Amino acid sequence: MTMAMSIAQFTFFSRATSSSFLNRTNARFNRFTFSTPFSTADATCTRKKNGRLPVLSALELGGVKIARDDVVRDDPTNNVPDSIFSKLGMQLHKRNQHPIGILKNAIYEYFDANYSNKFDKFDDLCPLVSVKQNFDDVLVPADHISRSYNDTYYVDSQTVLRCHTSAHQAELLRDGHTHFLVTGDVYRRDSIDSTHYPVFHQVFVASHYLQPPNFFFLGFFLRFWSIHSYTLLLEMQMEGFRVFSPEEWEASGLDGTSYAAGDLKKCLEGLARHLFGAVEMRWIDAYFPFTNPSFELEIYFQEKWMEVLGCGVTEQEILRNNGQLDSVAWAFGLGLERLAMVLFDIPDIRLFWSNDERFTSQFTKGKMGIKFKPFSKFPPCFKDMSFWINESFTENNLCEVVRGVAGDLAEEVQLIDNFTNKKGMTSHCYRIAYRSMECSLTDEEINELQRKVREQVETKLNVELR
């Protein structure tokens, strides 16, 4: 189980570089792409050597070139590794023949068909955001665990890689958008296994009505939801938001909150049928600090109940803070990887990031539900590592070290044993599974990876190897 570390255990110092970077790039609407062409052949070759994509020296955000040193730094304020920097411009959600892009476009089609192109779409917003955007603007408490160095990638004390696409919500509201879909890659530190990755994709959909209610802070709480126990760290998310005026609900005889909740459920039931067909559905009452009422939608799919998304009615404080007085809103969000793994039968989240043609050639633009045909039969190799932990040790930090050495060759890191001796010292034993999706790894390669992992675990985490 992932261990949490309070942000109070770390001291962050403000860095002018990143703060000025956010100012000069006007981060909210900057489009971002790699400034250097990405070579599939090079990526495959490099991945076969060390499991990682090549680290490019710079990427472009809204016409401004961002150097690696603007994102990855060797100082106490920064915990972004090269492996994360290499993902910043890949934008899987904008690839029309990729499962993530196919799913995003299917959701867009549903909203275009049912809401007459009323929803504004944003899928190229810069993932580097301020702490205010990521946490304060969506009412995340100052002492919440999600703000910790253990959970979030910090560029400096005031700049992070967004944990959720809700980070753009306040500015979109201030700019007058009342119906919008936001899709993008989000970043969180977490475990290593077939359903966890430090980058993932969200879709945020939101809408509001004018008068009382409460906000559903969806993107953030997706980190606590699971679909088939999929908890993701690098994901594509989609979120939505919709605002209503009093005229829209007064004629119904309902109060604004009831009207928004009813409209929300109708919208999401239609979306579920659009993606999964004629499935049985049920609504589960939920609790989230910033939502009242709150719901989770489950569908009966492949002979089991599966949670699809969470949703609710918008917190009035967020609407007031961003110029939407006397309004009511609903919001929902979902993780694209979660649904794509189910809809396309994709067993390992690392496959989404593969450039192997045996994966990429299986999918076609506009075609949902094509079932993935496995092509890798390469066996895993297991290595165990035991050490005495200290008070600051967290499993997330261990996984970051393993990823830093092995990249996507690290398939799973699992705690298999722990005990405390008579002196009060606690020992953990972790089993690391190494496996390539593209080739068979030699004993020599695995032993070298494990040697580097052990060396860095000891020096970076300050633990005593056994």
JSON list of C-alpha atoms in Angstrom, two decimals, residues 321-451:
[
{"chain": "A", "resi": 321, "resn": "ASN", "atom": "CA", "xyz": [-15.04, 33.41, -6.98]},
{"chain": "A", "resi": 322, "resn": "ASN", "atom": "CA", "xyz": [-15.00, 33.31, -10.78]},
{"chain": "A", "resi": 323, "resn": "GLY", "atom": "CA", "xyz": [-17.75, 35.71, -11.75]},
{"chain": "A", "resi": 324, "resn": "GLN", "atom": "CA", "xyz": [-20.68, 33.29, -11.97]},
{"chain": "A", "resi": 325, "resn": "LEU", "atom": "CA", "xyz": [-23.03, 34.81, -9.42]},
{"chain": "A", "resi": 326, "resn": "ASP", "atom": "CA", "xyz": [-26.49, 33.32, -8.77]},
{"chain": "A", "resi": 327, "resn": "SER", "atom": "CA", "xyz": [-25.61, 30.36, -10.90]},
{"chain": "A", "resi": 328, "resn": "VAL", "atom": "CA", "xyz": [-25.87, 26.58, -10.66]},
{"chain": "A", "resi": 329, "resn": "ALA", "atom": "CA", "xyz": [-23.53, 24.12, -12.31]},
{"chain": "A", "resi": 330, "resn": "TRP", "atom": "CA", "xyz": [-22.80, 20.45, -12.70]},
{"chain": "A", "resi": 331, "resn": "ALA", "atom": "CA", "xyz": [-19.54, 18.70, -13.44]},
{"chain": "A", "resi": 332, "resn": "PHE", "atom": "CA", "xyz": [-18.29, 15.22, -14.16]},
{"chain": "A", "resi": 333, "resn": "GLY", "atom": "CA", "xyz": [-14.99, 13.65, -15.08]},
{"chain": "A", "resi": 334, "resn": "LEU", "atom": "CA", "xyz": [-13.43, 10.40, -16.15]},
{"chain": "A", "resi": 335, "resn": "GLY", "atom": "CA", "xyz": [-10.06, 8.85, -16.81]},
{"chain": "A", "resi": 336, "resn": "LEU", "atom": "CA", "xyz": [-9.65, 7.88, -20.46]},
{"chain": "A", "resi": 337, "resn": "GLU", "atom": "CA", "xyz": [-7.11, 5.12, -19.76]},
{"chain": "A", "resi": 338, "resn": "ARG", "atom": "CA", "xyz": [-9.51, 3.46, -17.33]},
{"chain": "A", "resi": 339, "resn": "LEU", "atom": "CA", "xyz": [-12.28, 3.22, -19.89]},
{"chain": "A", "resi": 340, "resn": "ALA", "atom": "CA", "xyz": [-9.99, 2.46, -22.83]},
{"chain": "A", "resi": 341, "resn": "MET", "atom": "CA", "xyz": [-8.46, -0.52, -21.01]},
{"chain": "A", "resi": 342, "resn": "VAL", "atom": "CA", "xyz": [-11.97, -1.95, -20.64]},
{"chain": "A", "resi": 343, "resn": "LEU", "atom": "CA", "xyz": [-13.38, -1.03, -24.05]},
{"chain": "A", "resi": 344, "resn": "PHE", "atom": "CA", "xyz": [-10.31, -2.19, -26.02]},
{"chain": "A", "resi": 345, "resn": "ASP", "atom": "CA", "xyz": [-9.26, -5.10, -23.75]},
{"chain": "A", "resi": 346, "resn": "ILE", "atom": "CA", "xyz": [-5.83, -3.58, -23.11]},
{"chain": "A", "resi": 347, "resn": "PRO", "atom": "CA", "xyz": [-4.20, -5.45, -20.19]},
{"chain": "A", "resi": 348, "resn": "ASP", "atom": "CA", "xyz": [-1.24, -3.20, -19.37]},
{"chain": "A", "resi": 349, "resn": "ILE", "atom": "CA", "xyz": [-1.29, 0.60, -19.18]},
{"chain": "A", "resi": 350, "resn": "ARG", "atom": "CA", "xyz": [2.29, 0.80, -20.50]},
{"chain": "A", "resi": 351, "resn": "LEU", "atom": "CA", "xyz": [0.99, -0.29, -23.91]},
{"chain": "A", "resi": 352, "resn": "PHE", "atom": "CA", "xyz": [-0.66, 3.11, -24.44]},
{"chain": "A", "resi": 353, "resn": "TRP", "atom": "CA", "xyz": [2.81, 4.66, -24.61]},
{"chain": "A", "resi": 354, "resn": "SER", "atom": "CA", "xyz": [4.27, 2.07, -26.96]},
{"chain": "A", "resi": 355, "resn": "ASN", "atom": "CA", "xyz": [5.42, 2.99, -30.45]},
{"chain": "A", "resi": 356, "resn": "ASP", "atom": "CA", "xyz": [5.54, -0.68, -31.45]},
{"chain": "A", "resi": 357, "resn": "GLU", "atom": "CA", "xyz": [3.59, -1.06, -34.70]},
{"chain": "A", "resi": 358, "resn": "ARG", "atom": "CA", "xyz": [2.18, -4.35, -33.44]},
{"chain": "A", "resi": 359, "resn": "PHE", "atom": "CA", "xyz": [0.22, -2.19, -31.00]},
{"chain": "A", "resi": 360, "resn": "THR", "atom": "CA", "xyz": [-0.41, 1.03, -32.93]},
{"chain": "A", "resi": 361, "resn": "SER", "atom": "CA", "xyz": [-1.54, -0.72, -36.14]},
{"chain": "A", "resi": 362, "resn": "GLN", "atom": "CA", "xyz": [-4.39, -2.54, -34.40]},
{"chain": "A", "resi": 363, "resn": "PHE", "atom": "CA", "xyz": [-6.60, 0.54, -34.03]},
{"chain": "A", "resi": 364, "resn": "THR", "atom": "CA", "xyz": [-8.53, 2.61, -36.56]},
{"chain": "A", "resi": 365, "resn": "LYS", "atom": "CA", "xyz": [-9.82, 6.17, -36.40]},
{"chain": "A", "resi": 366, "resn": "GLY", "atom": "CA", "xyz": [-13.48, 6.32, -35.43]},
{"chain": "A", "resi": 367, "resn": "LYS", "atom": "CA", "xyz": [-13.79, 2.64, -34.51]},
{"chain": "A", "resi": 368, "resn": "MET", "atom": "CA", "xyz": [-14.63, 1.94, -30.88]},
{"chain": "A", "resi": 369, "resn": "GLY", "atom": "CA", "xyz": [-14.28, -1.42, -29.20]},
{"chain": "A", "resi": 370, "resn": "ILE", "atom": "CA", "xyz": [-11.61, -3.04, -31.38]},
{"chain": "A", "resi": 371, "resn": "LYS", "atom": "CA", "xyz": [-10.20, -5.72, -29.10]},
{"chain": "A", "resi": 372, "resn": "PHE", "atom": "CA", "xyz": [-6.46, -5.67, -28.57]},
{"chain": "A", "resi": 373, "resn": "LYS", "atom": "CA", "xyz": [-4.63, -8.81, -29.67]},
{"chain": "A", "resi": 374, "resn": "PRO", "atom": "CA", "xyz": [-1.64, -9.55, -27.41]},
{"chain": "A", "resi": 375, "resn": "PHE", "atom": "CA", "xyz": [1.68, -9.85, -29.21]},
{"chain": "A", "resi": 376, "resn": "SER", "atom": "CA", "xyz": [4.24, -10.05, -26.41]},
{"chain": "A", "resi": 377, "resn": "LYS", "atom": "CA", "xyz": [5.09, -13.43, -24.89]},
{"chain": "A", "resi": 378, "resn": "PHE", "atom": "CA", "xyz": [8.27, -12.29, -23.23]},
{"chain": "A", "resi": 379, "resn": "PRO", "atom": "CA", "xyz": [8.58, -13.52, -19.64]},
{"chain": "A", "resi": 380, "resn": "PRO", "atom": "CA", "xyz": [9.03, -11.31, -16.59]},
{"chain": "A", "resi": 381, "resn": "CYS", "atom": "CA", "xyz": [12.14, -11.47, -14.44]},
{"chain": "A", "resi": 382, "resn": "PHE", "atom": "CA", "xyz": [11.75, -11.02, -10.67]},
{"chain": "A", "resi": 383, "resn": "LYS", "atom": "CA", "xyz": [14.29, -9.49, -8.33]},
{"chain": "A", "resi": 384, "resn": "ASP", "atom": "CA", "xyz": [13.85, -9.02, -4.57]},
{"chain": "A", "resi": 385, "resn": "MET", "atom": "CA", "xyz": [15.32, -6.23, -2.48]},
{"chain": "A", "resi": 386, "resn": "SER", "atom": "CA", "xyz": [15.21, -5.85, 1.32]},
{"chain": "A", "resi": 387, "resn": "PHE", "atom": "CA", "xyz": [16.18, -2.85, 3.42]},
{"chain": "A", "resi": 388, "resn": "TRP", "atom": "CA", "xyz": [15.60, -1.16, 6.76]},
{"chain": "A", "resi": 389, "resn": "ILE", "atom": "CA", "xyz": [13.36, 1.86, 6.23]},
{"chain": "A", "resi": 390, "resn": "ASN", "atom": "CA", "xyz": [13.52, 5.25, 7.94]},
{"chain": "A", "resi": 391, "resn": "GLU", "atom": "CA", "xyz": [10.75, 7.64, 9.01]},
{"chain": "A", "resi": 392, "resn": "SER", "atom": "CA", "xyz": [10.78, 9.52, 5.71]},
{"chain": "A", "resi": 393, "resn": "PHE", "atom": "CA", "xyz": [10.53, 6.44, 3.48]},
{"chain": "A", "resi": 394, "resn": "THR", "atom": "CA", "xyz": [7.51, 6.20, 1.17]},
{"chain": "A", "resi": 395, "resn": "GLU", "atom": "CA", "xyz": [6.65, 3.64, -1.47]},
{"chain": "A", "resi": 396, "resn": "ASN", "atom": "CA", "xyz": [6.04, 6.40, -4.02]},
{"chain": "A", "resi": 397, "resn": "ASN", "atom": "CA", "xyz": [9.63, 7.56, -3.62]},
{"chain": "A", "resi": 398, "resn": "LEU", "atom": "CA", "xyz": [10.85, 3.99, -4.10]},
{"chain": "A", "resi": 399, "resn": "CYS", "atom": "CA", "xyz": [8.82, 3.69, -7.30]},
{"chain": "A", "resi": 400, "resn": "GLU", "atom": "CA", "xyz": [10.27, 6.95, -8.61]},
{"chain": "A", "resi": 401, "resn": "VAL", "atom": "CA", "xyz": [13.78, 5.54, -8.14]},
{"chain": "A", "resi": 402, "resn": "VAL", "atom": "CA", "xyz": [12.86, 2.31, -9.92]},
{"chain": "A", "resi": 403, "resn": "ARG", "atom": "CA", "xyz": [11.24, 4.21, -12.80]},
{"chain": "A", "resi": 404, "resn": "GLY", "atom": "CA", "xyz": [14.25, 6.49, -13.02]},
{"chain": "A", "resi": 405, "resn": "VAL", "atom": "CA", "xyz": [16.51, 3.48, -13.59]},
{"chain": "A", "resi": 406, "resn": "ALA", "atom": "CA", "xyz": [14.33, 1.02, -15.50]},
{"chain": "A", "resi": 407, "resn": "GLY", "atom": "CA", "xyz": [11.68, 3.20, -17.14]},
{"chain": "A", "resi": 408, "resn": "ASP", "atom": "CA", "xyz": [8.87, 1.14, -18.65]},
{"chain": "A", "resi": 409, "resn": "LEU", "atom": "CA", "xyz": [10.83, -2.07, -18.16]},
{"chain": "A", "resi": 410, "resn": "ALA", "atom": "CA", "xyz": [9.63, -1.96, -14.54]},
{"chain": "A", "resi": 411, "resn": "GLU", "atom": "CA", "xyz": [6.32, -3.80, -14.69]},
{"chain": "A", "resi": 412, "resn": "GLU", "atom": "CA", "xyz": [5.53, -4.03, -10.98]},
{"chain": "A", "resi": 413, "resn": "VAL", "atom": "CA", "xyz": [6.93, -3.15, -7.57]},
{"chain": "A", "resi": 414, "resn": "GLN", "atom": "CA", "xyz": [5.23, -5.14, -4.81]},
{"chain": "A", "resi": 415, "resn": "LEU", "atom": "CA", "xyz": [5.75, -5.22, -1.06]},
{"chain": "A", "resi": 416, "resn": "ILE", "atom": "CA", "xyz": [6.00, -8.93, -0.22]},
{"chain": "A", "resi": 417, "resn": "ASP", "atom": "CA", "xyz": [7.21, -8.83, 3.36]},
{"chain": "A", "resi": 418, "resn": "ASN", "atom": "CA", "xyz": [7.69, -6.44, 6.27]},
{"chain": "A", "resi": 419, "resn": "PHE", "atom": "CA", "xyz": [8.56, -6.88, 9.92]},
{"chain": "A", "resi": 420, "resn": "THR", "atom": "CA", "xyz": [9.75, -4.87, 12.91]},
{"chain": "A", "resi": 421, "resn": "ASN", "atom": "CA", "xyz": [12.55, -6.22, 15.09]},
{"chain": "A", "resi": 422, "resn": "LYS", "atom": "CA", "xyz": [12.97, -5.91, 18.86]},
{"chain": "A", "resi": 423, "resn": "LYS", "atom": "CA", "xyz": [14.92, -2.68, 18.42]},
{"chain": "A", "resi": 424, "resn": "GLY", "atom": "CA", "xyz": [11.95, -1.10, 16.63]},
{"chain": "A", "resi": 425, "resn": "MET", "atom": "CA", "xyz": [13.59, -1.13, 13.21]},
{"chain": "A", "resi": 426, "resn": "THR", "atom": "CA", "xyz": [11.26, -1.97, 10.31]},
{"chain": "A", "resi": 427, "resn": "SER", "atom": "CA", "xyz": [12.34, -3.95, 7.27]},
{"chain": "A", "resi": 428, "resn": "HIS", "atom": "CA", "xyz": [10.57, -4.02, 3.90]},
{"chain": "A", "resi": 429, "resn": "CYS", "atom": "CA", "xyz": [11.13, -6.54, 1.13]},
{"chain": "A", "resi": 430, "resn": "TYR", "atom": "CA", "xyz": [10.00, -5.53, -2.37]},
{"chain": "A", "resi": 431, "resn": "ARG", "atom": "CA", "xyz": [9.76, -7.73, -5.42]},
{"chain": "A", "resi": 432, "resn": "ILE", "atom": "CA", "xyz": [10.45, -5.93, -8.70]},
{"chain": "A", "resi": 433, "resn": "ALA", "atom": "CA", "xyz": [9.15, -7.46, -11.93]},
{"chain": "A", "resi": 434, "resn": "TYR", "atom": "CA", "xyz": [11.08, -6.43, -15.04]},
{"chain": "A", "resi": 435, "resn": "ARG", "atom": "CA", "xyz": [9.57, -7.13, -18.44]},
{"chain": "A", "resi": 436, "resn": "SER", "atom": "CA", "xyz": [9.81, -5.62, -21.90]},
{"chain": "A", "resi": 437, "resn": "MET", "atom": "CA", "xyz": [6.73, -5.49, -24.11]},
{"chain": "A", "resi": 438, "resn": "GLU", "atom": "CA", "xyz": [8.96, -5.67, -27.19]},
{"chain": "A", "resi": 439, "resn": "CYS", "atom": "CA", "xyz": [11.88, -8.05, -26.59]},
{"chain": "A", "resi": 440, "resn": "SER", "atom": "CA", "xyz": [13.33, -10.63, -24.22]},
{"chain": "A", "resi": 441, "resn": "LEU", "atom": "CA", "xyz": [15.62, -9.22, -21.55]},
{"chain": "A", "resi": 442, "resn": "THR", "atom": "CA", "xyz": [18.91, -10.95, -20.78]},
{"chain": "A", "resi": 443, "resn": "ASP", "atom": "CA", "xyz": [20.13, -11.85, -17.30]},
{"chain": "A", "resi": 444, "resn": "GLU", "atom": "CA", "xyz": [22.96, -9.41, -17.78]},
{"chain": "A", "resi": 445, "resn": "GLU", "atom": "CA", "xyz": [20.56, -6.53, -18.52]},
{"chain": "A", "resi": 446, "resn": "ILE", "atom": "CA", "xyz": [18.33, -7.34, -15.56]},
{"chain": "A", "resi": 447, "resn": "ASN", "atom": "CA", "xyz": [21.23, -7.71, -13.15]},
{"chain": "A", "resi": 448, "resn": "GLU", "atom": "CA", "xyz": [22.62, -4.33, -14.22]},
{"chain": "A", "resi": 449, "resn": "LEU", "atom": "CA", "xyz": [19.22, -2.66, -13.73]},
{"chain": "A", "resi": 450, "resn": "GLN", "atom": "CA", "xyz": [18.86, -4.23, -10.29]},
{"chain": "A", "resi": 451, "resn": "ARG", "atom": "CA", "xyz": [22.38, -3.17, -9.32]}
]
